């Protein structure tokens, strides 16, 4: 399964996006709160420094560049006229000059940003204090980098962890899907194994098992009903077929002959329906060793207008009735596709390993969109019931052979039915394979 179609990947991706959104919102909220607290603490520190210096000045301690200011603090005394009376050593260039930072909340000093505060000194003027914001800026940058790192690393970790956790949590679904792919609908419907933990996966698989049981019960009822219908049709069709055959022999009326052919068609259709109702496993094969020419004669009567090619002088090991049914279905479909004016041919080729029957017609060929679906029941490309090809493939499989479909190189459809060849040894080494026209076995 491609990763983009995986439920585990989609769940992991959803959880990752949700986690990313939560981390972004929570991280921004925490960082904003933290920075506000740091800013408030910095402002408190600045105010305390300004209050301490103002008290020291008013108390007679007028050494602005020394102990009261502390390291990293800028101070100046501004008189009532806006002239700088005194300043810390790093700001001596501003003494005896107009105060340059009037009304500025933040100033640049020594290449760094500094926040300012002022205090009144009574009749002496104003105390101006500036405190560098280097630590505050560094803290802001560190918090921003931490948030960006979390936003980059967390999605990757969440995706990997989510993929692993999802793979383990949904392992039961994967195993159930693998088992469901191997369920043979022609056999008894198998149930899916349930995980030990009764979670949502357990509930889903349990519901699927109940559905499979209901499907099997419905299929059984349908097969039973279909078998009863076919059984009820079989007896009247047999009588009708015999009566029309005798009437056709006596009168040679074309309409009666045509009606007899229609009863043959209905008889084979009921056989197909019966085989569909019984299923592949209930079919039996009665093996006979018969001349190929006998099979050819039966097919020639059932599907008039068929041209035969190849070597029909050998012997065949098969169930004559079922092989006739399979080939007749193929020839009838070919006749429908070719139309009254078209051609239908059956070629027999025999080797030491295989016996091959090839049916060709001059019709439009098989629809390419059907592919192997043409062998499914009730799927038809020629307007028939769609049972014939499905039954023919089942019969080929019962004989240990295969049935394939395609389009002939010269146009038209081509069906190839291949059976295992018959290898007979010397009489003193092996038991006789059987006499022509006698049953060998009925497994």
PDB file of N, CA, C and O in Angstrom, residues 276-313:
ATOM      1  N   UNK A 276     -24.270 -23.126 -11.604  1.00  0.00           N
ATOM      2  CA  UNK A 276     -24.044 -21.947 -10.785  1.00  0.00           C
ATOM      3  C   UNK A 276     -24.624 -22.141  -9.394  1.00  0.00           C
ATOM      4  O   UNK A 276     -24.031 -21.730  -8.394  1.00  0.00           O
ATOM      5  N   UNK A 277     -25.795 -22.779  -9.295  1.00  0.00           N
ATOM      6  CA  UNK A 277     -26.422 -22.996  -7.999  1.00  0.00           C
ATOM      7  C   UNK A 277     -25.627 -23.978  -7.148  1.00  0.00           C
ATOM      8  O   UNK A 277     -25.485 -23.808  -5.940  1.00  0.00           O
ATOM      9  N   UNK A 278     -25.087 -25.021  -7.770  1.00  0.00           N
ATOM     10  CA  UNK A 278     -24.340 -26.026  -7.018  1.00  0.00           C
ATOM     11  C   UNK A 278     -22.960 -25.521  -6.617  1.00  0.00           C
ATOM     12  O   UNK A 278     -22.438 -25.891  -5.584  1.00  0.00           O
ATOM     13  N   UNK A 279     -22.377 -24.694  -7.466  1.00  0.00           N
ATOM     14  CA  UNK A 279     -21.042 -24.199  -7.161  1.00  0.00           C
ATOM     15  C   UNK A 279     -19.980 -25.139  -7.679  1.00  0.00           C
ATOM     16  O   UNK A 279     -20.218 -26.298  -8.037  1.00  0.00           O
ATOM     17  N   UNK A 280     -18.764 -24.629  -7.691  1.00  0.00           N
ATOM     18  CA  UNK A 280     -17.640 -25.368  -8.274  1.00  0.00           C
ATOM     19  C   UNK A 280     -17.338 -26.643  -7.494  1.00  0.00           C
ATOM     20  O   UNK A 280     -17.025 -27.676  -8.070  1.00  0.00           O
ATOM     21  N   UNK A 281     -17.442 -26.585  -6.172  1.00  0.00           N
ATOM     22  CA  UNK A 281     -16.996 -27.711  -5.363  1.00  0.00           C
ATOM     23  C   UNK A 281     -17.927 -28.915  -5.488  1.00  0.00           C
ATOM     24  O   UNK A 281     -17.505 -30.040  -5.248  1.00  0.00           O
ATOM     25  N   UNK A 282     -19.197 -28.718  -5.831  1.00  0.00           N
ATOM     26  CA  UNK A 282     -20.154 -29.812  -5.883  1.00  0.00           C
ATOM     27  C   UNK A 282     -20.180 -30.505  -7.241  1.00  0.00           C
ATOM     28  O   UNK A 282     -20.895 -31.478  -7.422  1.00  0.00           O
ATOM     29  N   UNK A 283     -19.411 -30.005  -8.188  1.00  0.00           N
ATOM     30  CA  UNK A 283     -19.417 -30.622  -9.511  1.00  0.00           C
ATOM     31  C   UNK A 283     -18.592 -31.910  -9.515  1.00  0.00           C
ATOM     32  O   UNK A 283     -17.563 -31.996  -8.860  1.00  0.00           O
ATOM     33  N   UNK A 284     -19.057 -32.879 -10.239  1.00  0.00           N
ATOM     34  CA  UNK A 284     -18.363 -34.146 -10.403  1.00  0.00           C
ATOM     35  C   UNK A 284     -17.982 -34.311 -11.870  1.00  0.00           C
ATOM     36  O   UNK A 284     -18.655 -33.806 -12.759  1.00  0.00           O
ATOM     37  N   UNK A 285     -16.894 -35.035 -12.088  1.00  0.00           N
ATOM     38  CA  UNK A 285     -16.442 -35.299 -13.452  1.00  0.00           C
ATOM     39  C   UNK A 285     -16.416 -36.799 -13.672  1.00  0.00           C
ATOM     40  O   UNK A 285     -15.766 -37.539 -12.920  1.00  0.00           O
ATOM     41  N   UNK A 286     -17.140 -37.264 -14.682  1.00  0.00           N
ATOM     42  CA  UNK A 286     -17.149 -38.678 -15.064  1.00  0.00           C
ATOM     43  C   UNK A 286     -16.232 -38.838 -16.282  1.00  0.00           C
ATOM     44  O   UNK A 286     -16.580 -38.439 -17.388  1.00  0.00           O
ATOM     45  N   UNK A 287     -15.064 -39.387 -16.039  1.00  0.00           N
ATOM     46  CA  UNK A 287     -14.050 -39.469 -17.099  1.00  0.00           C
ATOM     47  C   UNK A 287     -14.368 -40.580 -18.080  1.00  0.00           C
ATOM     48  O   UNK A 287     -14.700 -41.703 -17.688  1.00  0.00           O
ATOM     49  N   UNK A 288     -14.257 -40.270 -19.379  1.00  0.00           N
ATOM     50  CA  UNK A 288     -14.421 -41.249 -20.461  1.00  0.00           C
ATOM     51  C   UNK A 288     -13.302 -41.037 -21.469  1.00  0.00           C
ATOM     52  O   UNK A 288     -12.782 -39.914 -21.616  1.00  0.00           O
ATOM     53  N   UNK A 289     -12.966 -42.121 -22.136  1.00  0.00           N
ATOM     54  CA  UNK A 289     -11.980 -42.078 -23.224  1.00  0.00           C
ATOM     55  C   UNK A 289     -12.762 -42.224 -24.521  1.00  0.00           C
ATOM     56  O   UNK A 289     -13.236 -43.316 -24.854  1.00  0.00           O
ATOM     57  N   UNK A 290     -12.947 -41.104 -25.245  1.00  0.00           N
ATOM     58  CA  UNK A 290     -13.859 -41.085 -26.387  1.00  0.00           C
ATOM     59  C   UNK A 290     -13.128 -40.607 -27.635  1.00  0.00           C
ATOM     60  O   UNK A 290     -12.098 -39.919 -27.541  1.00  0.00           O
ATOM     61  N   UNK A 291     -13.636 -40.949 -28.803  1.00  0.00           N
ATOM     62  CA  UNK A 291     -13.068 -40.400 -30.042  1.00  0.00           C
ATOM     63  C   UNK A 291     -13.373 -38.909 -30.146  1.00  0.00           C
ATOM     64  O   UNK A 291     -14.455 -38.449 -29.781  1.00  0.00           O
ATOM     65  N   UNK A 292     -12.429 -38.159 -30.627  1.00  0.00           N
ATOM     66  CA  UNK A 292     -12.650 -36.720 -30.815  1.00  0.00           C
ATOM     67  C   UNK A 292     -13.743 -36.469 -31.833  1.00  0.00           C
ATOM     68  O   UNK A 292     -14.478 -35.474 -31.749  1.00  0.00           O
ATOM     69  N   UNK A 293     -13.884 -37.398 -32.803  1.00  0.00           N
ATOM     70  CA  UNK A 293     -14.917 -37.217 -33.829  1.00  0.00           C
ATOM     71  C   UNK A 293     -16.311 -37.277 -33.229  1.00  0.00           C
ATOM     72  O   UNK A 293     -17.242 -36.616 -33.713  1.00  0.00           O
ATOM     73  N   UNK A 294     -16.494 -38.055 -32.130  1.00  0.00           N
ATOM     74  CA  UNK A 294     -17.805 -38.114 -31.481  1.00  0.00           C
ATOM     75  C   UNK A 294     -18.147 -36.761 -30.859  1.00  0.00           C
ATOM     76  O   UNK A 294     -19.292 -36.297 -30.941  1.00  0.00           O
ATOM     77  N   UNK A 295     -17.137 -36.125 -30.228  1.00  0.00           N
ATOM     78  CA  UNK A 295     -17.359 -34.791 -29.669  1.00  0.00           C
ATOM     79  C   UNK A 295     -17.691 -33.794 -30.774  1.00  0.00           C
ATOM     80  O   UNK A 295     -18.580 -32.957 -30.632  1.00  0.00           O
ATOM     81  N   UNK A 296     -16.993 -33.919 -31.890  1.00  0.00           N
ATOM     82  CA  UNK A 296     -17.249 -33.020 -33.018  1.00  0.00           C
ATOM     83  C   UNK A 296     -18.676 -33.177 -33.531  1.00  0.00           C
ATOM     84  O   UNK A 296     -19.346 -32.171 -33.821  1.00  0.00           O
ATOM     85  N   UNK A 297     -19.170 -34.405 -33.628  1.00  0.00           N
ATOM     86  CA  UNK A 297     -20.527 -34.622 -34.107  1.00  0.00           C
ATOM     87  C   UNK A 297     -21.567 -33.995 -33.200  1.00  0.00           C
ATOM     88  O   UNK A 297     -22.543 -33.396 -33.679  1.00  0.00           O
ATOM     89  N   UNK A 298     -21.367 -34.117 -31.901  1.00  0.00           N
ATOM     90  CA  UNK A 298     -22.324 -33.513 -30.971  1.00  0.00           C
ATOM     91  C   UNK A 298     -22.334 -31.984 -31.113  1.00  0.00           C
ATOM     92  O   UNK A 298     -23.395 -31.357 -31.113  1.00  0.00           O
ATOM     93  N   UNK A 299     -21.154 -31.402 -31.207  1.00  0.00           N
ATOM     94  CA  UNK A 299     -21.072 -29.950 -31.331  1.00  0.00           C
ATOM     95  C   UNK A 299     -21.652 -29.464 -32.657  1.00  0.00           C
ATOM     96  O   UNK A 299     -22.260 -28.385 -32.723  1.00  0.00           O
ATOM     97  N   UNK A 300     -21.472 -30.245 -33.716  1.00  0.00           N
ATOM     98  CA  UNK A 300     -21.997 -29.844 -35.026  1.00  0.00           C
ATOM     99  C   UNK A 300     -23.516 -29.807 -35.008  1.00  0.00           C
ATOM    100  O   UNK A 300     -24.143 -28.951 -35.651  1.00  0.00           O
ATOM    101  N   UNK A 301     -24.134 -30.717 -34.247  1.00  0.00           N
ATOM    102  CA  UNK A 301     -25.602 -30.718 -34.163  1.00  0.00           C
ATOM    103  C   UNK A 301     -26.097 -29.584 -33.272  1.00  0.00           C
ATOM    104  O   UNK A 301     -27.146 -28.988 -33.547  1.00  0.00           O
ATOM    105  N   UNK A 302     -25.347 -29.288 -32.207  1.00  0.00           N
ATOM    106  CA  UNK A 302     -25.794 -28.265 -31.268  1.00  0.00           C
ATOM    107  C   UNK A 302     -25.610 -26.856 -31.813  1.00  0.00           C
ATOM    108  O   UNK A 302     -26.438 -25.972 -31.556  1.00  0.00           O
ATOM    109  N   UNK A 303     -24.521 -26.600 -32.517  1.00  0.00           N
ATOM    110  CA  UNK A 303     -24.236 -25.259 -33.051  1.00  0.00           C
ATOM    111  C   UNK A 303     -23.996 -25.403 -34.559  1.00  0.00           C
ATOM    112  O   UNK A 303     -22.850 -25.498 -35.010  1.00  0.00           O
ATOM    113  N   UNK A 304     -25.057 -25.443 -35.340  1.00  0.00           N
ATOM    114  CA  UNK A 304     -24.879 -25.601 -36.790  1.00  0.00           C
ATOM    115  C   UNK A 304     -24.110 -24.419 -37.379  1.00  0.00           C
ATOM    116  O   UNK A 304     -24.160 -23.298 -36.867  1.00  0.00           O
ATOM    117  N   UNK A 305     -23.414 -24.690 -38.466  1.00  0.00           N
ATOM    118  CA  UNK A 305     -22.668 -23.632 -39.141  1.00  0.00           C
ATOM    119  C   UNK A 305     -21.256 -23.458 -38.625  1.00  0.00           C
ATOM    120  O   UNK A 305     -20.546 -22.541 -39.063  1.00  0.00           O
ATOM    121  N   UNK A 306     -20.808 -24.313 -37.707  1.00  0.00           N
ATOM    122  CA  UNK A 306     -19.437 -24.235 -37.186  1.00  0.00           C
ATOM    123  C   UNK A 306     -18.492 -24.969 -38.131  1.00  0.00           C
ATOM    124  O   UNK A 306     -18.777 -26.097 -38.568  1.00  0.00           O
ATOM    125  N   UNK A 307     -17.371 -24.345 -38.459  1.00  0.00           N
ATOM    126  CA  UNK A 307     -16.351 -25.014 -39.271  1.00  0.00           C
ATOM    127  C   UNK A 307     -15.296 -25.592 -38.339  1.00  0.00           C
ATOM    128  O   UNK A 307     -14.832 -24.937 -37.409  1.00  0.00           O
ATOM    129  N   UNK A 308     -14.908 -26.838 -38.601  1.00  0.00           N
ATOM    130  CA  UNK A 308     -13.965 -27.556 -37.754  1.00  0.00           C
ATOM    131  C   UNK A 308     -12.632 -27.691 -38.476  1.00  0.00           C
ATOM    132  O   UNK A 308     -12.588 -27.974 -39.693  1.00  0.00           O
ATOM    133  N   UNK A 309     -11.552 -27.517 -37.750  1.00  0.00           N
ATOM    134  CA  UNK A 309     -10.207 -27.625 -38.315  1.00  0.00           C
ATOM    135  C   UNK A 309      -9.327 -28.383 -37.332  1.00  0.00           C
ATOM    136  O   UNK A 309      -9.689 -28.589 -36.174  1.00  0.00           O
ATOM    137  N   UNK A 310      -8.173 -28.819 -37.811  1.00  0.00           N
ATOM    138  CA  UNK A 310      -7.255 -29.565 -36.962  1.00  0.00           C
ATOM    139  C   UNK A 310      -7.449 -31.061 -37.104  1.00  0.00           C
ATOM    140  O   UNK A 310      -8.097 -31.558 -38.032  1.00  0.00           O
ATOM    141  N   UNK A 311      -6.904 -31.827 -36.167  1.00  0.00           N
ATOM    142  CA  UNK A 311      -6.924 -33.279 -36.205  1.00  0.00           C
ATOM    143  C   UNK A 311      -7.993 -33.794 -35.255  1.00  0.00           C
ATOM    144  O   UNK A 311      -7.835 -33.755 -34.039  1.00  0.00           O
ATOM    145  N   UNK A 312      -9.085 -34.273 -35.776  1.00  0.00           N
ATOM    146  CA  UNK A 312     -10.183 -34.824 -34.997  1.00  0.00           C
ATOM    147  C   UNK A 312     -10.215 -36.349 -35.063  1.00  0.00           C
ATOM    148  O   UNK A 312     -11.234 -36.971 -34.758  1.00  0.00           O
ATOM    149  N   UNK A 313      -9.094 -36.964 -35.413  1.00  0.00           N
ATOM    150  CA  UNK A 313      -9.065 -38.414 -35.528  1.00  0.00           C
ATOM    151  C   UNK A 313      -8.532 -39.108 -34.303  1.00  0.00           C
ATOM    152  O   UNK A 313      -8.461 -40.340 -34.278  1.00  0.00           O
TER     153      UNK A 313
END
